[in-house]
PDB file of C-alpha atoms in Angstrom:
ATOM      1  CA  GLU A   1       0.000   0.000   0.000  1.00  0.00           C
ATOM      2  CA  THR A   2       1.078   3.447  -0.692  1.00  0.00           C
ATOM      3  CA  SER A   3       0.979   6.045   1.870  1.00  0.00           C
ATOM      4  CA  ARG A   4      -0.576   9.300   1.213  1.00  0.00           C
ATOM      5  CA  PRO A   5       1.030  12.437   2.265  1.00  0.00           C
ATOM      6  CA  THR A   6      -0.604  14.117   5.104  1.00  0.00           C
ATOM      7  CA  ALA A   7      -1.062  17.823   5.479  1.00  0.00           C
ATOM      8  CA  GLY A   8       2.058  18.129   7.723  1.00  0.00           C
ATOM      9  CA  ASN A   9       4.365  16.258   5.342  1.00  0.00           C
ATOM     10  CA  VAL A  10       3.559  18.046   2.159  1.00  0.00           C
ATOM     11  CA  ILE A  11       5.879  20.587   0.646  1.00  0.00           C
ATOM     12  CA  THR A  12       4.238  22.940  -1.634  1.00  0.00           C
ATOM     13  CA  LEU A  13       6.275  24.251  -4.485  1.00  0.00           C
ATOM     14  CA  ARG A  14       5.797  27.698  -5.698  1.00  0.00           C
ATOM     15  CA  LYS A  15       5.725  28.712  -9.224  1.00  0.00           C
ATOM     16  CA  PRO A  16       9.142  29.219 -10.885  1.00  0.00           C
ATOM     17  CA  GLU A  17       8.270  32.853 -11.663  1.00  0.00           C
ATOM     18  CA  THR A  18       8.347  33.711  -7.969  1.00  0.00           C
ATOM     19  CA  PHE A  19      11.842  32.185  -7.648  1.00  0.00           C
ATOM     20  CA  THR A  20      12.991  34.146 -10.622  1.00  0.00           C
ATOM     21  CA  LEU A  21      11.942  37.387  -8.954  1.00  0.00           C
ATOM     22  CA  HIS A  22      13.857  36.498  -5.793  1.00  0.00           C
ATOM     23  CA  LEU A  23      16.896  35.407  -7.795  1.00  0.00           C
ATOM     24  CA  ASP A  24      16.776  38.656  -9.753  1.00  0.00           C
ATOM     25  CA  ALA A  25      16.684  40.620  -6.493  1.00  0.00           C
ATOM     26  CA  VAL A  26      19.673  38.668  -5.103  1.00  0.00           C
ATOM     27  CA  GLU A  27      21.553  39.088  -8.373  1.00  0.00           C
ATOM     28  CA  LEU A  28      20.936  42.856  -8.375  1.00  0.00           C
ATOM     29  CA  ALA A  29      22.063  43.107  -4.758  1.00  0.00           C
ATOM     30  CA  LEU A  30      25.249  41.167  -5.599  1.00  0.00           C
ATOM     31  CA  LEU A  31      25.902  43.399  -8.611  1.00  0.00           C
ATOM     32  CA  ASP A  32      25.500  46.513  -6.461  1.00  0.00           C
ATOM     33  CA  GLN A  33      27.930  45.099  -3.890  1.00  0.00           C
ATOM     34  CA  VAL A  34      30.463  44.142  -6.582  1.00  0.00           C
ATOM     35  CA  ARG A  35      30.105  47.542  -8.231  1.00  0.00           C
ATOM     36  CA  SER A  36      30.640  49.456  -4.978  1.00  0.00           C
ATOM     37  CA  LYS A  37      33.465  47.166  -3.857  1.00  0.00           C
ATOM     38  CA  SER A  38      35.163  47.074  -7.259  1.00  0.00           C
ATOM     39  CA  GLU A  39      35.252  50.871  -7.388  1.00  0.00           C
ATOM     40  CA  LYS A  40      37.015  50.909  -4.012  1.00  0.00           C
ATOM     41  CA  PHE A  41      39.262  48.044  -5.138  1.00  0.00           C
ATOM     42  CA  PHE A  42      40.340  49.852  -8.311  1.00  0.00           C
ATOM     43  CA  ARG A  43      40.786  53.099  -6.394  1.00  0.00           C
ATOM     44  CA  GLU A  44      43.052  51.306  -3.885  1.00  0.00           C
ATOM     45  CA  THR A  45      44.912  49.560  -6.716  1.00  0.00           C
ATOM     46  CA  ASN A  46      45.575  52.936  -8.366  1.00  0.00           C
ATOM     47  CA  ARG A  47      46.621  54.427  -5.033  1.00  0.00           C
ATOM     48  CA  PHE A  48      48.963  51.498  -4.417  1.00  0.00           C
ATOM     49  CA  SER A  49      50.524  52.007  -7.879  1.00  0.00           C
ATOM     50  CA  GLU A  50      51.005  55.713  -7.142  1.00  0.00           C
ATOM     51  CA  LEU A  51      52.599  54.912  -3.771  1.00  0.00           C
ATOM     52  CA  GLN A  52      54.869  52.347  -5.411  1.00  0.00           C
ATOM     53  CA  LYS A  53      55.931  54.937  -8.000  1.00  0.00           C
ATOM     54  CA  LEU A  54      56.533  57.519  -5.244  1.00  0.00           C
ATOM     55  CA  VAL A  55      58.680  55.062  -3.257  1.00  0.00           C
ATOM     56  CA  THR A  56      60.733  54.222  -6.370  1.00  0.00           C
ATOM     57  CA  GLU A  57      61.294  57.930  -7.113  1.00  0.00           C
ATOM     58  CA  SER A  58      62.263  58.548  -3.479  1.00  0.00           C
ATOM     59  CA  VAL A  59      64.793  55.711  -3.530  1.00  0.00           C
ATOM     60  CA  ASP A  60      66.319  57.108  -6.746  1.00  0.00           C
ATOM     61  CA  GLU A  61      66.476  60.571  -5.175  1.00  0.00           C
ATOM     62  CA  VAL A  62      68.210  59.212  -2.059  1.00  0.00           C
ATOM     63  CA  LYS A  63      70.776  57.430  -4.265  1.00  0.00           C
ATOM     64  CA  GLU A  64      71.465  60.670  -6.158  1.00  0.00           C
ATOM     65  CA  LEU A  65      71.812  62.604  -2.887  1.00  0.00           C
ATOM     66  CA  ARG A  66      74.229  60.027  -1.488  1.00  0.00           C
ATOM     67  CA  THR A  67      76.336  60.271  -4.648  1.00  0.00           C
ATOM     68  CA  GLU A  68      76.331  64.066  -4.384  1.00  0.00           C
ATOM     69  CA  ILE A  69      77.281  63.967  -0.690  1.00  0.00           C
ATOM     70  CA  HIS A  70      80.121  61.550  -1.444  1.00  0.00           C
ATOM     71  CA  SER A  71      81.343  63.839  -4.219  1.00  0.00           C
ATOM     72  CA  LEU A  72      81.240  66.862  -1.897  1.00  0.00           C
ATOM     73  CA  GLN A  73      83.095  64.989   0.830  1.00  0.00           C
ATOM     74  CA  GLU A  74      85.867  64.092  -1.613  1.00  0.00           C
ATOM     75  CA  ARG A  75      86.275  67.745  -2.628  1.00  0.00           C
ATOM     76  CA  CYS A  76      86.127  69.275   0.857  1.00  0.00           C
ATOM     77  CA  VAL A  77      88.658  69.440   3.646  1.00  0.00           C
ATOM     78  CA  THR A  78      86.859  67.377   6.229  1.00  0.00           C
ATOM     79  CA  ASN A  79      89.551  67.285   8.867  1.00  0.00           C
ATOM     80  CA  VAL A  80      90.558  70.821   9.845  1.00  0.00           C
ATOM     81  CA  GLU A  81      93.317  69.403  12.033  1.00  0.00           C
ATOM     82  CA  LEU A  82      95.208  68.562   8.829  1.00  0.00           C
ATOM     83  CA  VAL A  83      95.613  72.228   7.861  1.00  0.00           C
ATOM     84  CA  PRO A  84      98.303  73.139  10.464  1.00  0.00           C
ATOM     85  CA  ILE A  85     100.061  69.818   9.903  1.00  0.00           C
ATOM     86  CA  MET A  86     100.134  70.489   6.176  1.00  0.00           C
ATOM     87  CA  ASP A  87     101.441  74.024   6.840  1.00  0.00           C
ATOM     88  CA  ASN A  88     104.266  72.613   8.990  1.00  0.00           C
ATOM     89  CA  THR A  89     105.055  70.091   6.268  1.00  0.00           C
ATOM     90  CA  ARG A  90     105.187  72.894   3.695  1.00  0.00           C
ATOM     91  CA  ALA A  91     107.613  74.861   5.917  1.00  0.00           C
ATOM     92  CA  ASP A  92     109.770  71.757   6.367  1.00  0.00           C
ATOM     93  CA  LEU A  93     109.837  71.198   2.618  1.00  0.00           C
ATOM     94  CA  ARG A  94     110.913  74.812   2.042  1.00  0.00           C
ATOM     95  CA  ALA A  95     113.747  74.352   4.552  1.00  0.00           C
ATOM     96  CA  ILE A  96     114.852  71.149   2.842  1.00  0.00           C
ATOM     97  CA  SER A  97     114.735  72.978  -0.487  1.00  0.00           C
ATOM     98  CA  ARG A  98     117.029  75.728   0.872  1.00  0.00           C
ATOM     99  CA  VAL A  99     119.480  73.113   2.188  1.00  0.00           C
ATOM    100  CA  MET A 100     119.415  71.296  -1.164  1.00  0.00           C
ATOM    101  CA  GLU A 101     120.109  74.564  -2.988  1.00  0.00           C
ATOM    102  CA  GLY A 102     123.093  75.161  -0.656  1.00  0.00           C
ATOM    103  CA  ILE A 103     124.393  71.634  -1.342  1.00  0.00           C
ATOM    104  CA  GLU A 104     124.008  72.200  -5.067  1.00  0.00           C
ATOM    105  CA  ASP A 105     125.998  75.454  -4.807  1.00  0.00           C
ATOM    106  CA  VAL A 106     128.834  73.702  -2.904  1.00  0.00           C
ATOM    107  CA  VAL A 107     128.952  70.825  -5.415  1.00  0.00           C
ATOM    108  CA  ASN A 108     128.976  73.272  -8.349  1.00  0.00           C
ATOM    109  CA  CYS A 109     131.854  75.246  -6.744  1.00  0.00           C
ATOM    110  CA  LYS A 110     133.825  72.052  -6.216  1.00  0.00           C
ATOM    111  CA  ALA A 111     133.243  70.981  -9.816  1.00  0.00           C
ATOM    112  CA  SER A 112     134.356  74.390 -11.106  1.00  0.00           C
ATOM    113  CA  ILE A 113     137.692  74.179  -9.189  1.00  0.00           C
ATOM    114  CA  ALA A 114     138.933  71.239 -11.296  1.00  0.00           C
ATOM    115  CA  SER A 115     137.960  72.919 -14.564  1.00  0.00           C
ATOM    116  CA  LEU A 116     139.554  76.241 -13.493  1.00  0.00           C
ATOM    117  CA  MET A 117     142.775  74.439 -12.560  1.00  0.00           C
ATOM    118  CA  SER A 118     142.835  72.608 -15.902  1.00  0.00           C
ATOM    119  CA  VAL A 119     142.758  75.901 -17.823  1.00  0.00           C
ATOM    120  CA  GLY A 120     145.408  77.415 -15.549  1.00  0.00           C
ATOM    121  CA  ASP A 121     143.136  79.911 -13.759  1.00  0.00           C
ATOM    122  CA  HIS A 122     144.617  79.416 -10.278  1.00  0.00           C
ATOM    123  CA  LEU A 123     143.176  82.678  -8.927  1.00  0.00           C
ATOM    124  CA  GLY A 124     139.704  81.614 -10.055  1.00  0.00           C
ATOM    125  CA  ALA A 125     140.279  78.198  -8.450  1.00  0.00           C
ATOM    126  CA  ILE A 126     141.329  79.838  -5.150  1.00  0.00           C
ATOM    127  CA  GLU A 127     138.227  82.066  -5.280  1.00  0.00           C
ATOM    128  CA  ALA A 128     136.030  78.980  -5.941  1.00  0.00           C
ATOM    129  CA  LEU A 129     137.722  77.242  -2.953  1.00  0.00           C
ATOM    130  CA  ARG A 130     136.972  80.253  -0.738  1.00  0.00           C
ATOM    131  CA  VAL A 131     133.312  80.339  -1.886  1.00  0.00           C
ATOM    132  CA  ALA A 132     132.922  76.580  -1.343  1.00  0.00           C
ATOM    133  CA  ARG A 133     134.386  76.830   2.192  1.00  0.00           C
ATOM    134  CA  SER A 134     132.151  79.801   3.035  1.00  0.00           C
ATOM    135  CA  LEU A 135     129.131  77.866   1.771  1.00  0.00           C
ATOM    136  CA  LEU A 136     130.089  74.869   3.916  1.00  0.00           C
ATOM    137  CA  ALA A 137     130.467  77.103   6.963  1.00  0.00           C
ATOM    138  CA  GLN A 138     127.298  79.008   6.174  1.00  0.00           C
ATOM    139  CA  THR A 139     124.177  78.147   8.103  1.00  0.00           C
ATOM    140  CA  PRO A 140     121.042  78.577   6.008  1.00  0.00           C
ATOM    141  CA  GLU A 141     118.191  79.693   8.247  1.00  0.00           C
ATOM    142  CA  GLN A 142     115.233  77.430   8.529  1.00  0.00           C
ATOM    143  CA  GLU A 143     111.918  78.431   9.998  1.00  0.00           C
ATOM    144  CA  SER A 144     110.674  75.914  12.521  1.00  0.00           C
ATOM    145  CA  GLY A 145     106.988  75.188  13.051  1.00  0.00           C
ATOM    146  CA  ASP A 146     106.774  77.498  16.087  1.00  0.00           C
ATOM    147  CA  GLY A 147     108.023  80.575  14.195  1.00  0.00           C
ATOM    148  CA  SER A 148     111.598  80.467  15.528  1.00  0.00           C
ATOM    149  CA  SER A 149     114.520  79.856  13.220  1.00  0.00           C
ATOM    150  CA  GLN A 150     116.987  76.993  13.331  1.00  0.00           C
ATOM    151  CA  HIS A 151     120.464  76.927  11.810  1.00  0.00           C
ATOM    152  CA  LEU A 152     121.940  73.991   9.967  1.00  0.00           C
ATOM    153  CA  SER A 153     125.578  73.994   8.925  1.00  0.00           C
ATOM    154  CA  LEU A 154     126.063  72.413   5.503  1.00  0.00           C
ATOM    155  CA  GLY A 155     129.470  71.130   6.629  1.00  0.00           C
ATOM    156  CA  LYS A 156     127.771  68.965   9.253  1.00  0.00           C
ATOM    157  CA  LEU A 157     125.725  67.097   6.680  1.00  0.00           C
ATOM    158  CA  ARG A 158     126.833  63.515   6.147  1.00  0.00           C
ATOM    159  CA  ALA A 159     126.632  63.931   2.361  1.00  0.00           C
ATOM    160  CA  LEU A 160     129.185  66.759   2.554  1.00  0.00           C
ATOM    161  CA  SER A 161     131.348  65.300   5.356  1.00  0.00           C
ATOM    162  CA  LYS A 162     134.315  64.583   3.036  1.00  0.00           C
ATOM    163  CA  MET A 163     133.953  67.861   1.134  1.00  0.00           C
ATOM    164  CA  GLY A 164     136.349  69.737   3.476  1.00  0.00           C
ATOM    165  CA  GLU A 165     139.077  67.154   2.882  1.00  0.00           C
ATOM    166  CA  GLN A 166     138.547  67.309  -0.874  1.00  0.00           C
ATOM    167  CA  LEU A 167     138.785  71.113  -0.800  1.00  0.00           C
ATOM    168  CA  ASP A 168     142.022  70.838   1.229  1.00  0.00           C
ATOM    169  CA  GLN A 169     143.478  68.557  -1.457  1.00  0.00           C
ATOM    170  CA  TYR A 170     142.487  71.006  -4.219  1.00  0.00           C
ATOM    171  CA  GLU A 171     144.043  73.813  -2.210  1.00  0.00           C
ATOM    172  CA  LYS A 172     147.353  71.909  -1.980  1.00  0.00           C
ATOM    173  CA  LEU A 173     147.304  71.389  -5.725  1.00  0.00           C
ATOM    174  CA  VAL A 174     146.567  75.068  -6.471  1.00  0.00           C
ATOM    175  CA  VAL A 175     149.060  76.590  -4.061  1.00  0.00           C
TER     176      VAL A 175
END
């Protein structure tokens, strides 16, 4: 036997047109939500792209600034303590230059003695001997770093230590 549905067990189906109206309403609500959310999504996507571009430009700017700072640091005197040290070094180099010029004068005088003797100019050779001895005894003034002056006798230099003996030998030959 077949059972018959009772009034409590029966499901009544509505007409498909009524479902269509509900589905249309849900679909329209979903479309409105997507439309409102998609506008915000695209706005945020554009904003994110702009921020990304701004960050990239800022990074490039920082790199350029670092390069410029490095270039400026290379061209500037960064350690002011070096200035007096460099000034002292310059003064020392000037003093060495004066001593070297004195040595050159003594060596040139000594070289001229032999050539003067070879041509028979004994008076010129004696004068060259006198000049060479006066140069050896001379003390070129040097400025020290504190403003005072120091004296250095060319005859006391190791490079010219035998020069006096050589001049004595020339003198014996001339006289």
